[in-house]
PDB file of C-alpha atoms in Angstrom:
ATOM      1  CA  MET H 168      18.593  42.142  38.332  1.00 55.00           C
ATOM      2  CA  LYS H 169      16.720  39.650  39.872  1.00 52.00           C
ATOM      3  CA  LYS H 170      13.941  41.273  38.041  1.00 54.00           C
ATOM      4  CA  ILE H 171      15.879  40.473  34.527  1.00 55.00           C
ATOM      5  CA  THR H 172      16.639  36.837  35.179  1.00 52.00           C
ATOM      6  CA  GLN H 173      13.101  36.232  36.083  1.00 56.00           C
ATOM      7  CA  THR H 174      12.373  37.520  33.006  1.00 55.00           C
ATOM      8  CA  LEU H 175      14.490  35.506  30.937  1.00 52.00           C
ATOM      9  CA  LEU H 176      13.624  32.798  32.717  1.00 53.00           C
ATOM     10  CA  VAL H 177       9.858  32.745  31.676  1.00 50.00           C
ATOM     11  CA  PRO H 178      10.036  32.295  27.818  1.00 53.00           C
ATOM     12  CA  LEU H 179      12.973  29.913  28.003  1.00 49.00           C
ATOM     13  CA  ALA H 180      10.907  27.771  30.910  1.00 46.00           C
ATOM     14  CA  PHE H 181       7.749  28.089  28.724  1.00 45.00           C
ATOM     15  CA  THR H 182      10.181  26.856  25.667  1.00 45.00           C
ATOM     16  CA  PHE H 183      11.331  23.865  27.768  1.00 47.00           C
ATOM     17  CA  ILE H 184       7.783  23.049  28.217  1.00 47.00           C
ATOM     18  CA  VAL H 185       6.591  23.290  24.769  1.00 44.00           C
ATOM     19  CA  SER H 186       9.888  20.887  23.593  1.00 46.00           C
ATOM     20  CA  CYS H 187       9.301  18.695  25.944  1.00 48.00           C
ATOM     21  CA  THR H 188       5.529  18.022  24.982  1.00 58.00           C
ATOM     22  CA  GLY H 189       6.688  18.304  21.472  1.00 63.00           C
ATOM     23  CA  SER H 190       8.709  14.998  21.661  1.00 81.00           C
ATOM     24  CA  LYS H 191       6.018  13.544  24.066  1.00 89.00           C
ATOM     25  CA  PRO H 192       5.391   9.556  22.334  1.00 94.00           C
ATOM     26  CA  VAL H 193       1.467   9.721  21.636  1.00 96.00           C
ATOM     27  CA  ALA H 194       2.084   6.344  20.659  1.00 97.00           C
ATOM     28  CA  MET H 195       4.160   3.323  20.468  1.00 97.00           C
ATOM     29  CA  VAL H 196       4.676   0.659  17.397  1.00 97.00           C
ATOM     30  CA  GLY H 197       7.414  -2.151  19.509  1.00 94.00           C
ATOM     31  CA  ASP H 198      10.041   0.169  20.567  1.00 92.00           C
ATOM     32  CA  LYS H 199       9.488   3.082  18.396  1.00 94.00           C
ATOM     33  CA  LYS H 200       8.039   6.074  19.709  1.00 96.00           C
ATOM     34  CA  ILE H 201       5.622   8.481  17.490  1.00 97.00           C
ATOM     35  CA  THR H 202       5.759  11.913  18.813  1.00 97.00           C
ATOM     36  CA  LYS H 203       3.422  14.883  19.218  1.00 96.00           C
ATOM     37  CA  ASN H 204       5.898  16.636  16.771  1.00 96.00           C
ATOM     38  CA  ASP H 205       5.652  13.862  14.435  1.00 97.00           C
ATOM     39  CA  VAL H 206       2.000  14.042  13.952  1.00 97.00           C
ATOM     40  CA  GLU H 207       2.113  17.578  13.683  1.00 97.00           C
ATOM     41  CA  LEU H 208       4.510  17.647  11.050  1.00 97.00           C
ATOM     42  CA  ARG H 209       2.813  14.590   9.336  1.00 97.00           C
ATOM     43  CA  LEU H 210      -0.349  16.627   9.426  1.00 98.00           C
ATOM     44  CA  SER H 211       0.353  20.010   8.129  1.00 97.00           C
ATOM     45  CA  MET H 212       2.152  17.968   5.587  1.00 97.00           C
ATOM     46  CA  MET H 213      -0.907  15.902   4.620  1.00 97.00           C
ATOM     47  CA  LYS H 214      -3.177  18.851   4.887  1.00 97.00           C
ATOM     48  CA  VAL H 215      -1.896  20.395   1.650  1.00 97.00           C
ATOM     49  CA  PHE H 216      -3.785  17.399  -0.478  1.00 96.00           C
ATOM     50  CA  ASN H 217      -6.630  17.219   2.054  1.00 96.00           C
ATOM     51  CA  PRO H 218      -7.878  20.283   4.191  1.00 96.00           C
ATOM     52  CA  GLN H 219      -9.894  17.952   5.999  1.00 96.00           C
ATOM     53  CA  MET H 220      -7.289  15.608   7.465  1.00 96.00           C
ATOM     54  CA  ASN H 221      -6.984  14.874  11.392  1.00 97.00           C
ATOM     55  CA  GLU H 222      -4.730  14.304  13.737  1.00 96.00           C
ATOM     56  CA  LYS H 223      -5.748  11.280  14.672  1.00 96.00           C
ATOM     57  CA  ALA H 224      -5.614  10.289  10.972  1.00 97.00           C
ATOM     58  CA  ALA H 225      -2.240  11.148  11.186  1.00 97.00           C
ATOM     59  CA  VAL H 226      -1.492   9.314  13.966  1.00 97.00           C
ATOM     60  CA  GLU H 227      -2.889   6.379  12.634  1.00 97.00           C
ATOM     61  CA  GLN H 228      -1.133   6.682   9.465  1.00 98.00           C
ATOM     62  CA  LEU H 229       2.104   6.588  11.453  1.00 98.00           C
ATOM     63  CA  ILE H 230       1.198   3.571  13.195  1.00 98.00           C
ATOM     64  CA  ARG H 231       0.591   2.104   9.832  1.00 98.00           C
ATOM     65  CA  SER H 232       3.757   3.319   8.348  1.00 98.00           C
ATOM     66  CA  GLU H 233       5.793   1.979  11.483  1.00 98.00           C
ATOM     67  CA  THR H 234       3.866  -1.269  11.396  1.00 98.00           C
ATOM     68  CA  LEU H 235       4.872  -1.830   7.771  1.00 98.00           C
ATOM     69  CA  LEU H 236       8.262  -1.574   8.248  1.00 97.00           C
ATOM     70  CA  GLN H 237       8.263  -4.179  11.067  1.00 97.00           C
ATOM     71  CA  ILE H 238       6.342  -6.370   9.345  1.00 98.00           C
ATOM     72  CA  LEU H 239       9.134  -5.773   6.265  1.00 98.00           C
ATOM     73  CA  LYS H 240      12.134  -6.601   8.773  1.00 96.00           C
ATOM     74  CA  ASN H 241      10.398  -9.300  10.275  1.00 96.00           C
ATOM     75  CA  LYS H 242      10.060 -10.939   6.600  1.00 96.00           C
ATOM     76  CA  GLY H 243      14.426 -10.049   6.167  1.00 96.00           C
ATOM     77  CA  ILE H 244      13.401  -7.001   3.719  1.00 97.00           C
ATOM     78  CA  GLU H 245      15.192  -3.901   4.160  1.00 95.00           C
ATOM     79  CA  VAL H 246      14.223  -0.223   3.485  1.00 95.00           C
ATOM     80  CA  LYS H 247      17.719   0.877   2.465  1.00 95.00           C
ATOM     81  CA  ASP H 248      18.587   4.487   2.468  1.00 95.00           C
ATOM     82  CA  GLN H 249      19.241   4.858  -1.459  1.00 97.00           C
ATOM     83  CA  MET H 250      15.274   3.482  -1.759  1.00 97.00           C
ATOM     84  CA  VAL H 251      14.384   6.321   0.185  1.00 96.00           C
ATOM     85  CA  GLU H 252      16.679   8.805  -1.788  1.00 96.00           C
ATOM     86  CA  MET H 253      15.463   7.190  -5.040  1.00 96.00           C
ATOM     87  CA  GLU H 254      11.824   8.098  -4.085  1.00 96.00           C
ATOM     88  CA  MET H 255      12.913  11.091  -2.628  1.00 96.00           C
ATOM     89  CA  THR H 256      14.428  12.103  -6.352  1.00 96.00           C
ATOM     90  CA  LYS H 257      11.321  11.045  -8.054  1.00 94.00           C
ATOM     91  CA  LEU H 258       9.214  13.144  -5.934  1.00 95.00           C
ATOM     92  CA  LYS H 259      11.380  15.968  -7.162  1.00 93.00           C
ATOM     93  CA  GLY H 260      10.671  15.342 -10.419  1.00 94.00           C
ATOM     94  CA  THR H 261       7.170  14.607 -10.680  1.00 92.00           C
ATOM     95  CA  SER H 262       6.411  18.122  -8.556  1.00 92.00           C
ATOM     96  CA  LYS H 263       7.290  19.843 -11.064  1.00 91.00           C
ATOM     97  CA  ASN H 264       4.119  18.980 -13.037  1.00 90.00           C
ATOM     98  CA  ASN H 265       2.130  19.090  -9.652  1.00 95.00           C
ATOM     99  CA  PRO H 266       1.178  22.412  -7.746  1.00 95.00           C
ATOM    100  CA  LYS H 267       0.390  20.312  -4.768  1.00 96.00           C
ATOM    101  CA  LEU H 268       3.265  18.479  -4.728  1.00 95.00           C
ATOM    102  CA  GLU H 269       5.408  21.601  -5.480  1.00 95.00           C
ATOM    103  CA  ALA H 270       3.741  23.258  -3.111  1.00 95.00           C
ATOM    104  CA  LEU H 271       4.924  20.303  -0.564  1.00 96.00           C
ATOM    105  CA  MET H 272       8.313  20.572  -1.313  1.00 95.00           C
ATOM    106  CA  LYS H 273       8.403  23.727  -0.896  1.00 95.00           C
ATOM    107  CA  ASP H 274       7.453  24.548   2.638  1.00 95.00           C
ATOM    108  CA  TYR H 275       8.347  20.728   3.628  1.00 96.00           C
ATOM    109  CA  GLY H 276      11.203  19.265   1.276  1.00 94.00           C
ATOM    110  CA  SER H 277      13.985  20.808   3.262  1.00 93.00           C
ATOM    111  CA  LYS H 278      12.820  19.374   6.763  1.00 93.00           C
ATOM    112  CA  LYS H 279      14.732  17.146   8.598  1.00 92.00           C
ATOM    113  CA  LYS H 280      11.654  14.850   9.034  1.00 94.00           C
ATOM    114  CA  PHE H 281      10.413  14.901   5.815  1.00 97.00           C
ATOM    115  CA  LYS H 282      11.876  11.630   4.648  1.00 96.00           C
ATOM    116  CA  ASP H 283      10.751   9.747   7.728  1.00 96.00           C
ATOM    117  CA  LEU H 284       7.476  11.484   7.980  1.00 97.00           C
ATOM    118  CA  TYR H 285       6.117  11.475   4.061  1.00 97.00           C
ATOM    119  CA  ILE H 286       8.652   9.556   2.224  1.00 97.00           C
ATOM    120  CA  VAL H 287       9.322   6.592   3.758  1.00 97.00           C
ATOM    121  CA  PRO H 288       5.010   5.918   4.720  1.00 97.00           C
ATOM    122  CA  THR H 289       4.860   5.947   0.728  1.00 95.00           C
ATOM    123  CA  LEU H 290       7.481   3.751   0.059  1.00 97.00           C
ATOM    124  CA  VAL H 291       6.975   1.365   2.509  1.00 97.00           C
ATOM    125  CA  GLU H 292       2.997   0.813   1.278  1.00 96.00           C
ATOM    126  CA  GLY H 293       4.525   0.157  -1.948  1.00 95.00           C
ATOM    127  CA  LEU H 294       7.322  -2.259  -1.062  1.00 97.00           C
ATOM    128  CA  ALA H 295       5.463  -4.366   1.329  1.00 97.00           C
ATOM    129  CA  PHE H 296       2.795  -4.501  -1.503  1.00 94.00           C
ATOM    130  CA  ARG H 297       5.267  -5.763  -3.995  1.00 91.00           C
ATOM    131  CA  GLU H 298       7.844  -7.801  -2.361  1.00 95.00           C
ATOM    132  CA  ALA H 299       6.229  -9.220   1.201  1.00 96.00           C
ATOM    133  CA  PHE H 300       2.493  -9.415  -0.181  1.00 94.00           C
ATOM    134  CA  GLN H 301       2.490 -10.331  -4.148  1.00 88.00           C
ATOM    135  CA  LYS H 302       5.282 -12.868  -2.957  1.00 90.00           C
ATOM    136  CA  ASP H 303       3.765 -14.423   0.191  1.00 93.00           C
ATOM    137  CA  THR H 304       3.035 -18.173  -0.917  1.00 90.00           C
ATOM    138  CA  VAL H 305       1.864 -19.101   2.135  1.00 94.00           C
ATOM    139  CA  PHE H 306      -1.145 -16.991   2.384  1.00 96.00           C
ATOM    140  CA  HIS H 307      -2.212 -17.135  -0.907  1.00 94.00           C
ATOM    141  CA  LYS H 308      -1.499 -20.524  -1.110  1.00 95.00           C
ATOM    142  CA  GLU H 309      -5.356 -21.999  -1.776  1.00 94.00           C
ATOM    143  CA  GLU H 310      -5.354 -19.644  -4.838  1.00 94.00           C
ATOM    144  CA  ASN H 311      -2.207 -20.182  -6.139  1.00 94.00           C
ATOM    145  CA  GLU H 312      -2.408 -23.994  -5.808  1.00 96.00           C
ATOM    146  CA  LYS H 313      -6.152 -24.007  -7.563  1.00 97.00           C
ATOM    147  CA  MET H 314      -4.419 -21.597 -10.687  1.00 97.00           C
ATOM    148  CA  GLU H 315      -1.157 -23.926 -10.994  1.00 97.00           C
ATOM    149  CA  LYS H 316      -3.894 -26.992 -10.896  1.00 98.00           C
ATOM    150  CA  LEU H 317      -5.764 -25.345 -13.759  1.00 98.00           C
ATOM    151  CA  LEU H 318      -2.111 -24.364 -15.454  1.00 98.00           C
ATOM    152  CA  ALA H 319      -1.716 -27.686 -15.497  1.00 98.00           C
ATOM    153  CA  ALA H 320      -4.302 -28.868 -17.049  1.00 97.00           C
ATOM    154  CA  VAL H 321      -4.558 -26.595 -20.030  1.00 98.00           C
ATOM    155  CA  LYS H 322      -1.125 -26.325 -20.758  1.00 97.00           C
ATOM    156  CA  SER H 323      -0.644 -29.036 -23.507  1.00 96.00           C
ATOM    157  CA  ASN H 324      -4.132 -28.213 -24.426  1.00 97.00           C
ATOM    158  CA  PRO H 325      -4.959 -24.350 -24.565  1.00 98.00           C
ATOM    159  CA  SER H 326      -8.673 -24.938 -26.328  1.00 97.00           C
ATOM    160  CA  LYS H 327      -9.847 -26.319 -23.147  1.00 98.00           C
ATOM    161  CA  LEU H 328      -9.290 -23.402 -21.173  1.00 98.00           C
ATOM    162  CA  GLU H 329     -13.070 -22.340 -20.571  1.00 97.00           C
ATOM    163  CA  GLU H 330     -14.197 -25.946 -20.237  1.00 97.00           C
ATOM    164  CA  SER H 331     -11.364 -26.972 -17.729  1.00 97.00           C
ATOM    165  CA  ALA H 332     -12.263 -23.206 -15.815  1.00 97.00           C
ATOM    166  CA  LYS H 333     -15.712 -23.834 -15.245  1.00 95.00           C
ATOM    167  CA  GLN H 334     -15.212 -27.057 -14.039  1.00 96.00           C
ATOM    168  CA  MET H 335     -12.919 -25.384 -11.551  1.00 96.00           C
ATOM    169  CA  GLY H 336     -15.252 -22.987 -10.296  1.00 94.00           C
ATOM    170  CA  VAL H 337     -12.890 -20.567 -11.902  1.00 95.00           C
ATOM    171  CA  SER H 338     -14.338 -17.039 -13.826  1.00 93.00           C
ATOM    172  CA  LEU H 339     -13.467 -16.139 -17.275  1.00 94.00           C
ATOM    173  CA  LYS H 340     -13.206 -12.691 -19.178  1.00 94.00           C
ATOM    174  CA  LYS H 341     -12.061 -12.265 -22.744  1.00 95.00           C
ATOM    175  CA  GLY H 342      -9.789  -8.584 -23.160  1.00 95.00           C
ATOM    176  CA  VAL H 343      -8.549  -7.226 -26.352  1.00 96.00           C
ATOM    177  CA  ILE H 344      -5.451  -4.670 -26.878  1.00 96.00           C
ATOM    178  CA  LYS H 345      -5.133  -1.458 -29.096  1.00 94.00           C
ATOM    179  CA  ASP H 346      -2.718   1.099 -29.472  1.00 87.00           C
ATOM    180  CA  LYS H 347      -5.405   3.885 -28.986  1.00 89.00           C
ATOM    181  CA  GLU H 348      -7.733   2.077 -26.467  1.00 90.00           C
ATOM    182  CA  GLY H 349      -5.495   0.304 -24.913  1.00 94.00           C
ATOM    183  CA  LEU H 350      -6.267  -2.593 -22.724  1.00 94.00           C
ATOM    184  CA  THR H 351     -10.578  -3.124 -22.660  1.00 94.00           C
ATOM    185  CA  TRP H 352     -12.471  -6.021 -21.111  1.00 93.00           C
ATOM    186  CA  ASP H 353     -15.245  -7.784 -22.981  1.00 90.00           C
ATOM    187  CA  SER H 354     -18.919  -7.263 -21.143  1.00 80.00           C
ATOM    188  CA  SER H 355     -20.657  -9.675 -22.641  1.00 66.00           C
ATOM    189  CA  ASP H 356     -18.503 -12.238 -20.951  1.00 54.00           C
ATOM    190  CA  ARG H 357     -19.262 -14.519 -17.550  1.00 50.00           C
ATOM    191  CA  ASP H 358     -20.127 -12.039 -15.376  1.00 50.00           C
ATOM    192  CA  VAL H 359     -17.049 -11.300 -12.914  1.00 53.00           C
ATOM    193  CA  ALA H 360     -19.063  -8.684 -10.814  1.00 51.00           C
ATOM    194  CA  HIS H 361     -17.928 -10.120  -7.430  1.00 58.00           C
ATOM    195  CA  MET H 362     -14.197  -9.859  -8.740  1.00 65.00           C
ATOM    196  CA  PRO H 363     -12.049  -6.872  -7.854  1.00 71.00           C
ATOM    197  CA  VAL H 364     -12.125  -3.847 -10.177  1.00 78.00           C
ATOM    198  CA  LEU H 365     -10.177  -5.182 -13.558  1.00 85.00           C
ATOM    199  CA  PRO H 366      -7.353  -3.037 -14.597  1.00 88.00           C
ATOM    200  CA  SER H 367      -7.475  -1.213 -17.900  1.00 91.00           C
ATOM    201  CA  GLY H 368      -6.551   1.742 -20.208  1.00 93.00           C
ATOM    202  CA  VAL H 369      -3.464   2.404 -22.368  1.00 93.00           C
ATOM    203  CA  GLY H 370      -0.734   2.307 -19.693  1.00 93.00           C
ATOM    204  CA  PHE H 371      -1.584  -1.088 -18.077  1.00 91.00           C
ATOM    205  CA  GLY H 372      -2.571  -2.514 -21.838  1.00 92.00           C
ATOM    206  CA  GLN H 373       1.276  -1.994 -23.081  1.00 92.00           C
ATOM    207  CA  PHE H 374       2.874  -3.013 -19.759  1.00 92.00           C
ATOM    208  CA  PHE H 375       0.143  -6.400 -20.091  1.00 93.00           C
ATOM    209  CA  LYS H 376       1.025  -7.141 -23.612  1.00 93.00           C
ATOM    210  CA  LYS H 377       4.888  -6.697 -23.041  1.00 93.00           C
ATOM    211  CA  MET H 378       4.801  -8.814 -19.966  1.00 93.00           C
ATOM    212  CA  VAL H 379       2.891 -11.756 -20.936  1.00 95.00           C
ATOM    213  CA  LEU H 380       1.247 -11.301 -24.356  1.00 95.00           C
ATOM    214  CA  GLU H 381       4.411 -11.061 -26.183  1.00 93.00           C
ATOM    215  CA  LYS H 382       5.992 -14.234 -24.054  1.00 95.00           C
ATOM    216  CA  THR H 383       2.975 -15.966 -24.803  1.00 96.00           C
ATOM    217  CA  PRO H 384       2.632 -17.818 -28.580  1.00 96.00           C
ATOM    218  CA  THR H 385      -0.499 -17.247 -29.969  1.00 96.00           C
ATOM    219  CA  GLY H 386      -2.899 -20.068 -29.116  1.00 97.00           C
ATOM    220  CA  LYS H 387      -1.092 -20.921 -26.171  1.00 97.00           C
ATOM    221  CA  VAL H 388      -1.333 -20.259 -22.259  1.00 98.00           C
ATOM    222  CA  SER H 389       0.882 -18.503 -20.578  1.00 97.00           C
ATOM    223  CA  GLU H 390       4.453 -20.423 -18.733  1.00 96.00           C
ATOM    224  CA  LYS H 391       3.066 -19.617 -15.119  1.00 95.00           C
ATOM    225  CA  VAL H 392       0.525 -18.209 -13.096  1.00 95.00           C
ATOM    226  CA  GLU H 393       0.175 -14.306 -13.650  1.00 93.00           C
ATOM    227  CA  THR H 394      -0.891 -11.889 -11.682  1.00 85.00           C
ATOM    228  CA  ILE H 395      -3.271  -9.039 -12.649  1.00 83.00           C
ATOM    229  CA  GLY H 396      -3.694  -6.182  -9.652  1.00 77.00           C
ATOM    230  CA  GLN H 397      -5.926  -8.037  -7.391  1.00 84.00           C
ATOM    231  CA  LEU H 398      -6.338 -11.154  -9.341  1.00 89.00           C
ATOM    232  CA  MET H 399      -4.410 -14.287 -10.467  1.00 93.00           C
ATOM    233  CA  ALA H 400      -4.697 -15.486 -13.598  1.00 96.00           C
ATOM    234  CA  VAL H 401      -3.991 -17.680 -16.795  1.00 98.00           C
ATOM    235  CA  VAL H 402      -3.848 -16.427 -19.910  1.00 98.00           C
ATOM    236  CA  ARG H 403      -4.282 -17.618 -23.292  1.00 98.00           C
ATOM    237  CA  ASN H 404      -3.019 -15.262 -26.254  1.00 97.00           C
ATOM    238  CA  ASP H 405      -6.071 -16.320 -28.540  1.00 97.00           C
ATOM    239  CA  SER H 406      -4.693 -13.825 -31.646  1.00 94.00           C
ATOM    240  CA  SER H 407      -1.888 -11.214 -31.995  1.00 86.00           C
ATOM    241  CA  SER H 408      -1.317  -8.537 -34.742  1.00 86.00           C
ATOM    242  CA  LYS H 409       0.150  -5.196 -35.501  1.00 81.00           C
ATOM    243  CA  ASP H 410      -3.041  -3.253 -34.722  1.00 85.00           C
ATOM    244  CA  SER H 411      -4.402  -5.632 -31.825  1.00 91.00           C
ATOM    245  CA  SER H 412      -4.033  -8.017 -29.435  1.00 95.00           C
ATOM    246  CA  LYS H 413      -7.067 -10.402 -28.212  1.00 96.00           C
ATOM    247  CA  PHE H 414      -6.537 -12.926 -25.304  1.00 97.00           C
ATOM    248  CA  THR H 415      -8.878 -14.913 -22.781  1.00 97.00           C
ATOM    249  CA  VAL H 416      -8.489 -14.822 -18.969  1.00 96.00           C
ATOM    250  CA  ALA H 417      -9.488 -17.220 -16.842  1.00 97.00           C
ATOM    251  CA  MET H 418      -8.850 -15.592 -13.013  1.00 95.00           C
ATOM    252  CA  VAL H 419      -9.516 -15.763  -9.507  1.00 94.00           C
ATOM    253  CA  ALA H 420      -9.745 -12.807  -6.959  1.00 91.00           C
ATOM    254  CA  ARG H 421      -6.850 -13.221  -4.199  1.00 89.00           C
ATOM    255  CA  LYS H 422      -7.193 -12.661  -0.540  1.00 91.00           C
ATOM    256  CA  ASN H 423      -6.515  -8.848  -0.313  1.00 90.00           C
ATOM    257  CA  PHE H 424      -3.439  -6.025   0.820  1.00 94.00           C
ATOM    258  CA  GLY H 425      -5.559  -5.090   4.269  1.00 95.00           C
ATOM    259  CA  ASP H 426      -6.225  -9.264   5.261  1.00 95.00           C
ATOM    260  CA  TRP H 427      -2.255  -9.875   5.187  1.00 96.00           C
ATOM    261  CA  PHE H 428      -1.870  -6.538   6.305  1.00 97.00           C
ATOM    262  CA  ASN H 429      -3.909  -7.422   9.523  1.00 97.00           C
ATOM    263  CA  GLN H 430      -2.186 -11.310   9.709  1.00 97.00           C
ATOM    264  CA  ASN H 431       0.878 -10.004  10.053  1.00 97.00           C
ATOM    265  CA  SER H 432       0.577  -6.919  11.596  1.00 97.00           C
ATOM    266  CA  GLN H 433      -0.880  -9.450  15.170  1.00 96.00           C
ATOM    267  CA  SER H 434       2.563 -10.114  16.605  1.00 93.00           C
ATOM    268  CA  ILE H 435       3.449  -6.465  16.948  1.00 96.00           C
ATOM    269  CA  LYS H 436       2.723  -4.531  19.544  1.00 96.00           C
ATOM    270  CA  VAL H 437       0.750  -0.698  18.975  1.00 97.00           C
ATOM    271  CA  ASN H 438       0.528   1.150  21.753  1.00 96.00           C
ATOM    272  CA  ARG H 439      -1.775   4.174  21.557  1.00 94.00           C
ATOM    273  CA  LEU H 440      -0.698   6.602  24.095  1.00 89.00           C
ATOM    274  CA  GLU H 441      -2.954   9.183  24.409  1.00 70.00           C
ATOM    275  CA  GLU H 442      -6.447   7.251  23.855  1.00 66.00           C
ATOM    276  CA  ALA H 443      -5.331   5.407  26.504  1.00 55.00           C
ATOM    277  CA  ASN H 444      -4.338   8.911  28.670  1.00 55.00           C
ATOM    278  CA  ALA H 445      -8.002  10.055  27.561  1.00 54.00           C
ATOM    279  CA  ASN H 446      -9.565   6.589  28.609  1.00 53.00           C
ATOM    280  CA  ALA H 447      -7.975   7.012  31.885  1.00 49.00           C
ATOM    281  CA  GLN H 448      -8.569  10.618  32.688  1.00 51.00           C
ATOM    282  CA  LYS H 449     -12.320   9.916  31.460  1.00 54.00           C
ATOM    283  CA  SER H 450     -12.843   6.720  34.207  1.00 51.00           C
ATOM    284  CA  PRO H 451     -14.798   7.479  37.668  1.00 56.00           C
ATOM    285  CA  MET H 452     -12.528   8.218  40.417  1.00 52.00           C
ATOM    286  CA  PRO H 453     -13.512   4.991  42.932  1.00 51.00           C
ATOM    287  CA  ALA H 454     -15.875   6.395  45.870  1.00 50.00           C
ATOM    288  CA  THR H 455     -14.040   7.483  49.059  1.00 46.00           C
ATOM    289  CA  LYS H 456     -15.210   5.019  52.012  1.00 47.00           C
ATOM    290  CA  THR H 457     -16.562   6.594  54.546  1.00 45.00           C
ATOM    291  CA  ASN H 458     -17.226   5.553  58.388  1.00 43.00           C
TER     292      ASN H 458
END
């Protein structure tokens, strides 16, 4: 009987040890724990897309996600359950035409923490960019004031856009939107090599035409300072027809999302426990004094 009991207790003890190890926090973001199990599941999911993914990268991704969640919370922006469900529904639809997403959903979609470890990190990245970064008037104050000043200077006389932009050191670029080609930029214009990559193509062209040009009469400038990717812009509608639309853009680059994240994450305490433990183990033991 004693031998049978010992035989049963050994695997139970091993299971208990593994369970405790898995639930052990490897990092803390504020008072939120990121456990070994969280990291291993995130890693296995991301390896569907990138087989070279490693554990350290998975830890950093989860730290970033939780940090963004706390930044959003500090700014009064809530990540609601319905947002997560909508993202989940969208992913299910997209996965039908994407073998890797399909494999992800098949292997991990039903797991209890799938939403927390895959859906939420994706969701908060976009939410933080759209609702916090882009709308942060204090962070973008310098560029915004410059472009508002330019808009005020040319609103009554849009033909002065080039002259006023040059005086203020603002870059200029001409573009055209056609149904088949979408939005393309004129490469002969003033050099904007120092600018972020300008969005182009059919999809963005349709969006830009609908949201900006169709609201701006021919020969006039946009009613407000527009956002084009990482740029703040004043747009003039030069000509519009059934087949094409031509326009001129005066633009400045905004400070980037990475700088915004770094600035806003300074008040959030991050503790990488495994890294701290590893460093502690590497530290040499103090020499023992002998008489």
